[in-house]
Amino acid sequence: FFSQHIFPARVKMDIQTVATTLQNSYHQDKGVRKQAEETLKQFRGQPKFTQALLRLIVTEGVADPVKRSAAVYFKNLAKYHWDPREEFHISDGDKAEVRSVVIDCMINCQSPQIRTILSDAIAKICDFDFPENWPDVVPTLISKFSTTQDLNVCNGSLYTAHSIFKRYRIALELTLKTQQELLAIIGAFGQPLLDLVERT
């Protein structure tokens, strides 16, 4: 939900309408594309739009280009509108719902390309929310690759962790807080990673 923004009359936001609008956003006709972009701006200002994008990504029967478009749009929302300091930002309630389902959406996604996009989106969210507002992201990822033989699940979980922890590799200063976070992460990941290596 993006606060304090005036939109034209709202278009009903259901999964089919969102799918059609995303499909039209890369239509050959410039007029169709422009109308789709305006409609997406309306959707962007409505509660639960982020959740609608995630539902669309895991809905059977939706064409892959539409799912990819939904994933990219979701990633951009995470990148540009997760920060509460932004003029338009996603509400705390929507953020909590997204955090509760986005890892499962990424894991259950059949397309490696879309899985990667969602992994990167999760990393963007973690830039703002980890560890304070999303302390269970690490245990959740560990539980995913620790309880399966599915290489897609393992790869998705580990790539997501890799994306999240990139910020530690490029940190300019190793503060006490950063050291404590790293020690906690290493302690949590160490044995499960060794177990995974032994299984594979």
Backbone as CSV, one residue per row, in Angstrom:
resi,resn,N_x,N_y,N_z,CA_x,CA_y,CA_z,C_x,C_y,C_z
1,PHE,0.848,-1.187,0.000,0.000,0.000,0.000,0.879,1.231,0.000
2,PHE,0.646,2.133,-0.938,1.436,3.336,-1.034,0.604,4.497,-0.496
3,SER,1.129,5.152,0.532,0.337,6.139,1.252,0.270,7.471,0.518
4,GLN,-0.854,8.165,0.679,-1.046,9.546,0.280,-0.707,9.792,-1.197
5,HIS,-1.408,9.103,-2.058,-1.235,9.358,-3.483,-2.598,9.307,-4.141
6,ILE,-2.844,10.253,-5.027,-4.156,10.350,-5.669,-4.090,9.682,-7.039
7,PHE,-4.953,8.688,-7.237,-5.036,7.980,-8.503,-6.386,8.248,-9.147
8,PRO,-6.512,8.023,-10.461,-7.821,8.043,-11.098,-8.690,6.924,-10.550
9,ALA,-9.926,6.835,-11.055,-10.838,5.776,-10.609,-10.158,4.428,-10.715
10,ARG,-10.257,3.651,-9.670,-9.517,2.394,-9.601,-10.076,1.337,-10.541
11,VAL,-9.164,0.573,-11.096,-9.529,-0.608,-11.857,-9.552,-1.776,-10.881
12,LYS,-10.559,-2.650,-11.007,-10.642,-3.803,-10.116,-9.389,-4.651,-10.247
13,MET,-8.791,-4.969,-9.088,-7.529,-5.701,-9.088,-7.761,-7.153,-8.701
14,ASP,-7.921,-8.021,-9.706,-7.952,-9.454,-9.463,-6.830,-10.088,-10.283
15,ILE,-6.574,-11.356,-10.052,-5.435,-12.016,-10.679,-5.500,-11.937,-12.208
16,GLN,-6.672,-12.190,-12.761,-6.801,-12.171,-14.217,-6.542,-10.782,-14.780
17,THR,-7.058,-9.756,-14.095,-6.844,-8.388,-14.563,-5.382,-7.992,-14.464
18,VAL,-4.736,-8.378,-13.371,-3.310,-8.091,-13.220,-2.511,-8.797,-14.319
19,ALA,-2.854,-10.063,-14.594,-2.160,-10.814,-15.634,-2.326,-10.155,-17.000
20,THR,-3.547,-9.773,-17.319,-3.813,-9.136,-18.607,-3.091,-7.801,-18.721
21,THR,-3.076,-7.049,-17.635,-2.411,-5.745,-17.636,-0.910,-5.904,-17.828
22,LEU,-0.304,-6.868,-17.146,1.124,-7.120,-17.328,1.429,-7.557,-18.759
23,GLN,0.559,-8.394,-19.321,0.744,-8.837,-20.705,0.671,-7.642,-21.662
24,ASN,-0.267,-6.745,-21.393,-0.416,-5.564,-22.248,0.733,-4.574,-22.085
25,SER,1.470,-4.681,-20.982,2.562,-3.734,-20.735,3.725,-3.930,-21.696
26,TYR,3.768,-5.069,-22.395,4.783,-5.242,-23.440,4.116,-5.520,-24.793
27,HIS,2.895,-4.982,-24.972,2.150,-5.105,-26.232,2.831,-4.275,-27.319
28,GLN,2.691,-4.707,-28.576,3.294,-3.976,-29.685,2.671,-2.600,-29.868
29,ASP,1.388,-2.480,-29.548,0.677,-1.215,-29.715,1.060,-0.260,-28.583
30,LYS,1.615,0.899,-28.914,2.065,1.862,-27.917,0.925,2.332,-27.028
31,GLY,-0.254,2.519,-27.620,-1.405,2.961,-26.850,-1.821,1.936,-25.804
32,VAL,-1.782,0.652,-26.187,-2.118,-0.421,-25.247,-1.094,-0.465,-24.119
33,ARG,0.187,-0.314,-24.483,1.246,-0.322,-23.463,1.064,0.826,-22.477
34,LYS,0.769,1.999,-22.990,0.621,3.178,-22.129,-0.544,2.997,-21.163
35,GLN,-1.665,2.466,-21.662,-2.818,2.243,-20.791,-2.484,1.206,-19.717
36,ALA,-1.743,0.170,-20.101,-1.351,-0.854,-19.137,-0.449,-0.268,-18.063
37,GLU,0.480,0.590,-18.465,1.380,1.222,-17.495,0.606,2.089,-16.509
38,GLU,-0.392,2.804,-16.997,-1.208,3.637,-16.107,-2.010,2.771,-15.135
39,THR,-2.526,1.655,-15.641,-3.284,0.754,-14.772,-2.383,0.156,-13.697
40,LEU,-1.157,-0.206,-14.071,-0.216,-0.754,-13.094,0.106,0.269,-12.012
41,LYS,0.153,1.540,-12.391,0.372,2.591,-11.386,-0.792,2.636,-10.398
42,GLN,-2.011,2.416,-10.910,-3.168,2.351,-10.018,-3.056,1.158,-9.076
43,PHE,-2.704,0.013,-9.639,-2.545,-1.191,-8.809,-1.472,-0.976,-7.747
44,ARG,-0.394,-0.318,-8.134,0.718,-0.075,-7.225,0.257,0.665,-5.965
45,GLY,-0.787,1.451,-6.109,-1.283,2.220,-4.974,-2.321,1.504,-4.146
46,GLN,-2.611,0.252,-4.480,-3.634,-0.489,-3.741,-3.013,-1.504,-2.798
47,PRO,-3.654,-1.722,-1.643,-3.150,-2.751,-0.722,-3.128,-4.127,-1.381
48,LYS,-2.141,-4.922,-0.993,-2.016,-6.331,-1.391,-1.633,-6.538,-2.855
49,PHE,-1.166,-5.488,-3.516,-0.713,-5.669,-4.897,0.517,-6.566,-4.946
50,THR,1.429,-6.394,-3.987,2.620,-7.249,-3.961,2.231,-8.720,-3.820
51,GLN,1.248,-8.985,-2.962,0.791,-10.368,-2.782,0.135,-10.893,-4.063
52,ALA,-0.596,-10.022,-4.755,-1.238,-10.432,-6.008,-0.190,-10.836,-7.043
53,LEU,0.913,-10.107,-7.096,1.987,-10.456,-8.028,2.576,-11.825,-7.694
54,LEU,2.775,-12.085,-6.404,3.328,-13.384,-6.005,2.354,-14.521,-6.299
55,ARG,1.066,-14.292,-6.060,0.065,-15.329,-6.380,0.066,-15.623,-7.871
56,LEU,0.195,-14.574,-8.659,0.211,-14.748,-10.112,1.408,-15.589,-10.549
57,ILE,2.550,-15.375,-9.930,3.772,-16.081,-10.302,3.636,-17.587,-10.080
58,VAL,2.894,-17.994,-9.052,2.782,-19.424,-8.748,1.461,-20.025,-9.229
59,THR,0.689,-19.265,-9.998,-0.584,-19.767,-10.510,-0.370,-20.578,-11.783
60,GLU,-0.877,-21.805,-11.799,-0.746,-22.653,-12.978,-1.559,-22.087,-14.139
61,GLY,-1.042,-22.268,-15.334,-1.758,-21.828,-16.524,-1.412,-20.427,-16.977
62,VAL,-0.662,-19.680,-16.173,-0.242,-18.339,-16.564,1.031,-18.452,-17.400
63,ALA,1.076,-17.749,-18.515,2.223,-17.824,-19.418,3.492,-17.316,-18.732
64,ASP,4.614,-17.945,-19.046,5.885,-17.570,-18.429,6.265,-16.100,-18.637
65,PRO,6.035,-15.521,-19.830,6.376,-14.093,-19.979,5.601,-13.199,-19.008
66,VAL,4.356,-13.557,-18.737,3.555,-12.780,-17.774,4.113,-12.968,-16.368
67,LYS,4.486,-14.213,-16.031,5.071,-14.470,-14.711,6.390,-13.731,-14.551
68,ARG,7.206,-13.703,-15.605,8.473,-12.974,-15.540,8.229,-11.485,-15.341
69,SER,7.247,-10.965,-16.039,6.897,-9.551,-15.891,6.446,-9.256,-14.469
70,ALA,5.646,-10.166,-13.891,5.195,-10.001,-12.505,6.373,-10.032,-11.547
71,ALA,7.320,-10.946,-11.800,8.490,-11.066,-10.927,9.351,-9.810,-10.992
72,VAL,9.556,-9.295,-12.189,10.354,-8.074,-12.342,9.665,-6.894,-11.664
73,TYR,8.351,-6.797,-11.826,7.616,-5.701,-11.190,7.699,-5.814,-9.668
74,PHE,7.584,-7.039,-9.159,7.710,-7.258,-7.720,9.106,-6.868,-7.242
75,LYS,10.124,-7.280,-7.982,11.499,-6.941,-7.603,11.693,-5.430,-7.557
76,ASN,11.122,-4.715,-8.513,11.255,-3.258,-8.528,10.517,-2.603,-7.366
77,LEU,9.374,-3.168,-6.989,8.682,-2.660,-5.810,9.541,-2.848,-4.569
78,ALA,10.186,-4.017,-4.468,11.066,-4.265,-3.323,12.261,-3.318,-3.343
79,LYS,12.779,-3.047,-4.512,13.975,-2.211,-4.637,13.687,-0.740,-4.357
80,TYR,12.573,-0.242,-4.883,12.331,1.200,-4.840,11.278,1.643,-3.831
81,HIS,10.470,0.705,-3.332,9.346,1.122,-2.485,9.243,0.353,-1.173
82,TRP,10.287,-0.387,-0.811,10.274,-1.062,0.493,10.721,-0.101,1.596
83,ASP,11.581,0.826,1.231,12.133,1.787,2.184,11.023,2.710,2.686
84,PRO,10.746,2.717,3.988,9.664,3.571,4.519,9.939,5.062,4.369
85,ARG,11.166,5.416,4.014,11.485,6.835,3.821,11.043,7.337,2.451
86,GLU,10.714,6.410,1.555,10.234,6.808,0.233,8.842,7.419,0.324
87,GLU,8.547,8.322,-0.590,7.222,8.949,-0.586,6.128,7.905,-0.751
88,PHE,6.337,6.969,-1.671,5.413,5.860,-1.858,6.094,4.596,-1.340
89,HIS,5.548,4.019,-0.316,6.175,2.827,0.237,5.116,1.806,0.627
90,ILE,5.519,0.558,0.608,4.625,-0.551,0.920,4.347,-0.548,2.418
91,SER,3.116,-0.837,2.781,2.711,-0.785,4.188,3.359,-1.912,4.984
92,ASP,3.448,-1.710,6.297,4.024,-2.738,7.163,3.218,-4.034,7.100
93,GLY,1.906,-3.911,6.979,1.068,-5.105,6.894,1.341,-5.911,5.648
94,ASP,1.461,-5.241,4.509,1.774,-5.937,3.262,3.179,-6.523,3.302
95,LYS,4.109,-5.794,3.912,5.475,-6.323,4.037,5.479,-7.633,4.818
96,ALA,4.748,-7.650,5.925,4.716,-8.862,6.759,4.140,-10.037,5.986
97,GLU,3.084,-9.795,5.225,2.488,-10.877,4.436,3.454,-11.372,3.371
98,VAL,4.154,-10.449,2.721,5.127,-10.834,1.695,6.230,-11.683,2.309
99,ARG,6.760,-11.239,3.445,7.840,-12.001,4.081,7.402,-13.421,4.444
100,SER,6.119,-13.585,4.747,5.634,-14.898,5.171,5.483,-15.884,4.013
101,VAL,5.461,-15.399,2.769,5.193,-16.293,1.633,6.229,-16.251,0.528
102,VAL,7.060,-15.212,0.476,7.892,-15.013,-0.715,8.943,-16.111,-0.882
103,ILE,9.469,-16.653,0.209,10.464,-17.724,0.061,9.821,-18.977,-0.522
104,ASP,8.628,-19.314,-0.052,7.924,-20.467,-0.625,7.599,-20.233,-2.095
105,CYS,7.223,-19.003,-2.449,6.953,-18.691,-3.857,8.206,-18.909,-4.694
106,MET,9.338,-18.450,-4.189,10.597,-18.616,-4.911,10.937,-20.094,-5.056
107,ILE,10.808,-20.854,-3.974,11.149,-22.273,-3.984,10.248,-23.045,-4.940
108,ASN,8.958,-22.722,-4.953,7.980,-23.477,-5.747,7.925,-23.041,-7.206
109,CYS,8.648,-22.002,-7.545,8.636,-21.512,-8.920,9.358,-22.496,-9.832
110,GLN,8.764,-22.831,-10.949,9.332,-23.825,-11.864,10.388,-23.246,-12.799
111,SER,10.355,-21.941,-12.995,11.281,-21.313,-13.931,12.548,-20.847,-13.207
112,PRO,13.727,-21.350,-13.614,14.973,-20.891,-12.986,15.168,-19.382,-13.094
113,GLN,14.773,-18.809,-14.227,14.940,-17.369,-14.420,14.086,-16.586,-13.427
114,ILE,12.825,-16.996,-13.267,11.930,-16.301,-12.342,12.384,-16.537,-10.907
115,ARG,12.866,-17.741,-10.621,13.384,-18.038,-9.280,14.537,-17.102,-8.926
116,THR,15.398,-16.844,-9.901,16.525,-15.944,-9.677,16.047,-14.513,-9.426
117,ILE,15.052,-14.083,-10.179,14.498,-12.734,-9.986,13.923,-12.591,-8.581
118,LEU,13.193,-13.613,-8.137,12.610,-13.562,-6.790,13.699,-13.617,-5.718
119,SER,14.743,-14.393,-5.956,15.861,-14.434,-5.014,16.475,-13.053,-4.851
120,ASP,16.658,-12.376,-5.963,17.216,-11.023,-5.908,16.263,-10.068,-5.195
121,ALA,14.964,-10.261,-5.405,13.971,-9.418,-4.717,14.034,-9.645,-3.208
122,ILE,14.184,-10.903,-2.797,14.305,-11.221,-1.375,15.532,-10.529,-0.783
123,ALA,16.615,-10.523,-1.544,17.828,-9.846,-1.082,17.586,-8.345,-0.914
124,LYS,16.816,-7.752,-1.826,16.493,-6.327,-1.712,15.681,-6.069,-0.442
125,ILE,14.735,-6.945,-0.170,13.936,-6.803,1.049,14.831,-6.903,2.282
126,CYS,15.765,-7.842,2.235,16.668,-8.039,3.372,17.588,-6.849,3.590
127,ASP,17.861,-6.083,2.543,18.658,-4.867,2.713,18.024,-3.937,3.740
128,PHE,16.700,-3.984,3.824,15.976,-3.121,4.760,15.536,-3.862,6.025
129,ASP,15.208,-5.150,5.891,14.523,-5.850,6.985,15.379,-6.849,7.759
130,PHE,16.501,-7.273,7.203,17.312,-8.291,7.870,18.443,-7.644,8.654
131,PRO,18.676,-8.069,9.893,17.955,-9.134,10.615,16.794,-8.648,11.494
132,GLU,16.708,-7.345,11.721,15.776,-6.849,12.730,14.316,-7.233,12.459
133,ASN,13.840,-6.987,11.253,12.428,-7.220,10.944,12.153,-8.552,10.251
134,TRP,13.223,-9.286,9.964,13.045,-10.598,9.322,14.077,-11.575,9.873
135,PRO,14.052,-11.837,11.164,15.076,-12.688,11.773,14.989,-14.145,11.351
136,ASP,13.825,-14.580,10.884,13.676,-15.997,10.551,13.993,-16.312,9.087
137,VAL,14.501,-15.343,8.330,14.804,-15.620,6.929,15.917,-16.670,6.806
138,VAL,16.924,-16.590,7.655,18.018,-17.567,7.602,17.535,-18.958,8.013
139,PRO,16.868,-19.119,9.176,16.348,-20.447,9.511,15.401,-21.014,8.455
140,THR,14.615,-20.156,7.821,13.690,-20.633,6.791,14.453,-21.176,5.588
141,LEU,15.457,-20.457,5.130,16.260,-20.932,4.002,16.975,-22.232,4.342
142,ILE,17.517,-22.307,5.557,18.201,-23.530,5.974,17.239,-24.710,5.985
143,SER,16.030,-24.475,6.476,15.052,-25.571,6.543,14.689,-26.073,5.151
144,LYS,14.726,-25.184,4.160,14.361,-25.577,2.800,15.383,-26.537,2.200
145,PHE,16.683,-26.204,2.327,17.669,-27.085,1.696,18.077,-28.246,2.598
146,SER,17.664,-28.206,3.854,18.027,-29.290,4.777,17.046,-30.454,4.745
147,THR,15.889,-30.234,4.146,14.834,-31.250,4.235,14.417,-31.779,2.868
148,THR,15.306,-31.661,1.876,14.923,-32.096,0.540,16.128,-32.621,-0.225
149,GLN,15.846,-33.445,-1.222,16.856,-33.890,-2.175,16.707,-33.152,-3.508
150,ASP,15.718,-32.264,-3.582,15.427,-31.536,-4.818,16.504,-30.474,-5.046
151,LEU,17.281,-30.639,-6.100,18.373,-29.705,-6.362,17.871,-28.304,-6.681
152,ASN,16.685,-28.192,-7.279,16.131,-26.868,-7.559,15.865,-26.105,-6.264
153,VAL,15.342,-26.815,-5.265,15.085,-26.192,-3.973,16.396,-25.794,-3.311
154,CYS,17.364,-26.703,-3.351,18.675,-26.416,-2.751,19.336,-25.226,-3.437
155,ASN,19.347,-25.253,-4.761,19.985,-24.163,-5.500,19.286,-22.832,-5.252
156,GLY,17.951,-22.856,-5.237,17.202,-21.628,-4.992,17.485,-21.061,-3.613
157,SER,17.521,-21.929,-2.613,17.783,-21.487,-1.238,19.185,-20.916,-1.095
158,LEU,20.169,-21.629,-1.661,21.552,-21.192,-1.527,21.833,-19.930,-2.334
159,TYR,21.227,-19.812,-3.519,21.416,-18.589,-4.299,20.817,-17.397,-3.570
160,THR,19.659,-17.610,-2.942,19.029,-16.527,-2.190,19.909,-16.104,-1.020
161,ALA,20.453,-17.081,-0.311,21.367,-16.757,0.793,22.586,-15.995,0.267
162,HIS,23.114,-16.450,-0.860,24.258,-15.784,-1.486,23.923,-14.321,-1.784
163,SER,22.731,-14.068,-2.305,22.315,-12.706,-2.646,22.147,-11.853,-1.389
164,ILE,21.563,-12.443,-0.346,21.348,-11.708,0.901,22.675,-11.303,1.535
165,PHE,23.642,-12.230,1.514,24.894,-12.005,2.245,25.919,-11.223,1.440
166,LYS,25.550,-10.845,0.218,26.467,-10.057,-0.606,26.860,-8.770,0.093
167,ARG,25.949,-8.206,0.876,26.235,-6.923,1.513,27.410,-7.018,2.484
168,TYR,27.632,-8.204,3.034,28.766,-8.372,3.951,30.088,-8.427,3.185
169,ARG,30.034,-8.919,1.950,31.257,-9.011,1.159,31.728,-7.645,0.679
170,ILE,30.788,-6.714,0.548,31.162,-5.389,0.036,31.140,-4.331,1.133
171,ALA,30.962,-4.740,2.378,30.914,-3.789,3.487,32.250,-3.060,3.609
172,LEU,32.174,-1.744,3.752,33.380,-0.940,3.848,33.960,-0.959,5.256
173,GLU,33.109,-1.273,6.226,33.561,-1.243,7.618,32.995,-2.439,8.366
174,LEU,33.844,-3.158,9.057,33.422,-4.335,9.816,33.091,-3.897,11.244
175,THR,31.856,-3.442,11.438,31.440,-2.960,12.747,31.166,-4.136,13.677
176,LEU,31.012,-3.834,14.960,30.694,-4.877,15.930,29.378,-5.549,15.576
177,LYS,28.402,-4.751,15.155,27.095,-5.297,14.772,27.247,-6.256,13.590
178,THR,28.041,-5.866,12.596,28.260,-6.716,11.436,28.953,-8.017,11.835
179,GLN,29.946,-7.913,12.704,30.638,-9.108,13.172,29.679,-10.062,13.885
180,GLN,28.810,-9.511,14.706,27.852,-10.346,15.435,26.893,-11.030,14.473
181,GLU,26.435,-10.294,13.453,25.533,-10.883,12.461,26.235,-11.999,11.701
182,LEU,27.479,-11.762,11.302,28.226,-12.773,10.555,28.454,-14.027,11.385
183,LEU,28.803,-13.855,12.643,29.022,-15.013,13.511,27.743,-15.829,13.661
184,ALA,26.616,-15.137,13.793,25.336,-15.836,13.915,25.006,-16.597,12.631
185,ILE,25.272,-15.980,11.486,24.993,-16.623,10.197,25.878,-17.848,9.997
186,ILE,27.165,-17.698,10.271,28.101,-18.817,10.117,27.725,-19.965,11.045
187,GLY,27.356,-19.617,12.277,26.955,-20.642,13.225,25.710,-21.392,12.779
188,ALA,24.783,-20.657,12.152,23.531,-21.280,11.705,23.740,-22.130,10.457
189,PHE,24.558,-21.654,9.503,24.708,-22.322,8.218,25.730,-23.457,8.222
190,GLY,26.702,-23.382,9.121,27.839,-24.301,9.049,27.471,-25.759,8.938
191,GLN,26.838,-26.315,9.956,26.525,-27.739,9.963,25.530,-28.136,8.873
192,PRO,24.448,-27.372,8.658,23.526,-27.747,7.575,24.210,-27.789,6.197
193,LEU,25.157,-26.899,5.950,25.879,-26.932,4.667,26.753,-28.174,4.569
194,LEU,27.408,-28.527,5.656,28.221,-29.759,5.652,27.346,-30.983,5.414
195,ASP,26.186,-30.993,6.040,25.249,-32.110,5.840,24.795,-32.194,4.394
196,LEU,24.555,-31.015,3.794,24.127,-30.986,2.395,25.205,-31.533,1.487
197,VAL,26.449,-31.167,1.738,27.558,-31.672,0.930,27.647,-33.187,1.033
198,GLU,27.473,-33.698,2.229,27.539,-35.145,2.422,26.398,-35.866,1.703
199,ARG,25.227,-35.248,1.659,24.077,-35.879,0.989,24.234,-35.889,-0.515
200,THR,24.938,-34.886,-1.033,25.048,-34.763,-2.481,26.386,-35.265,-2.971
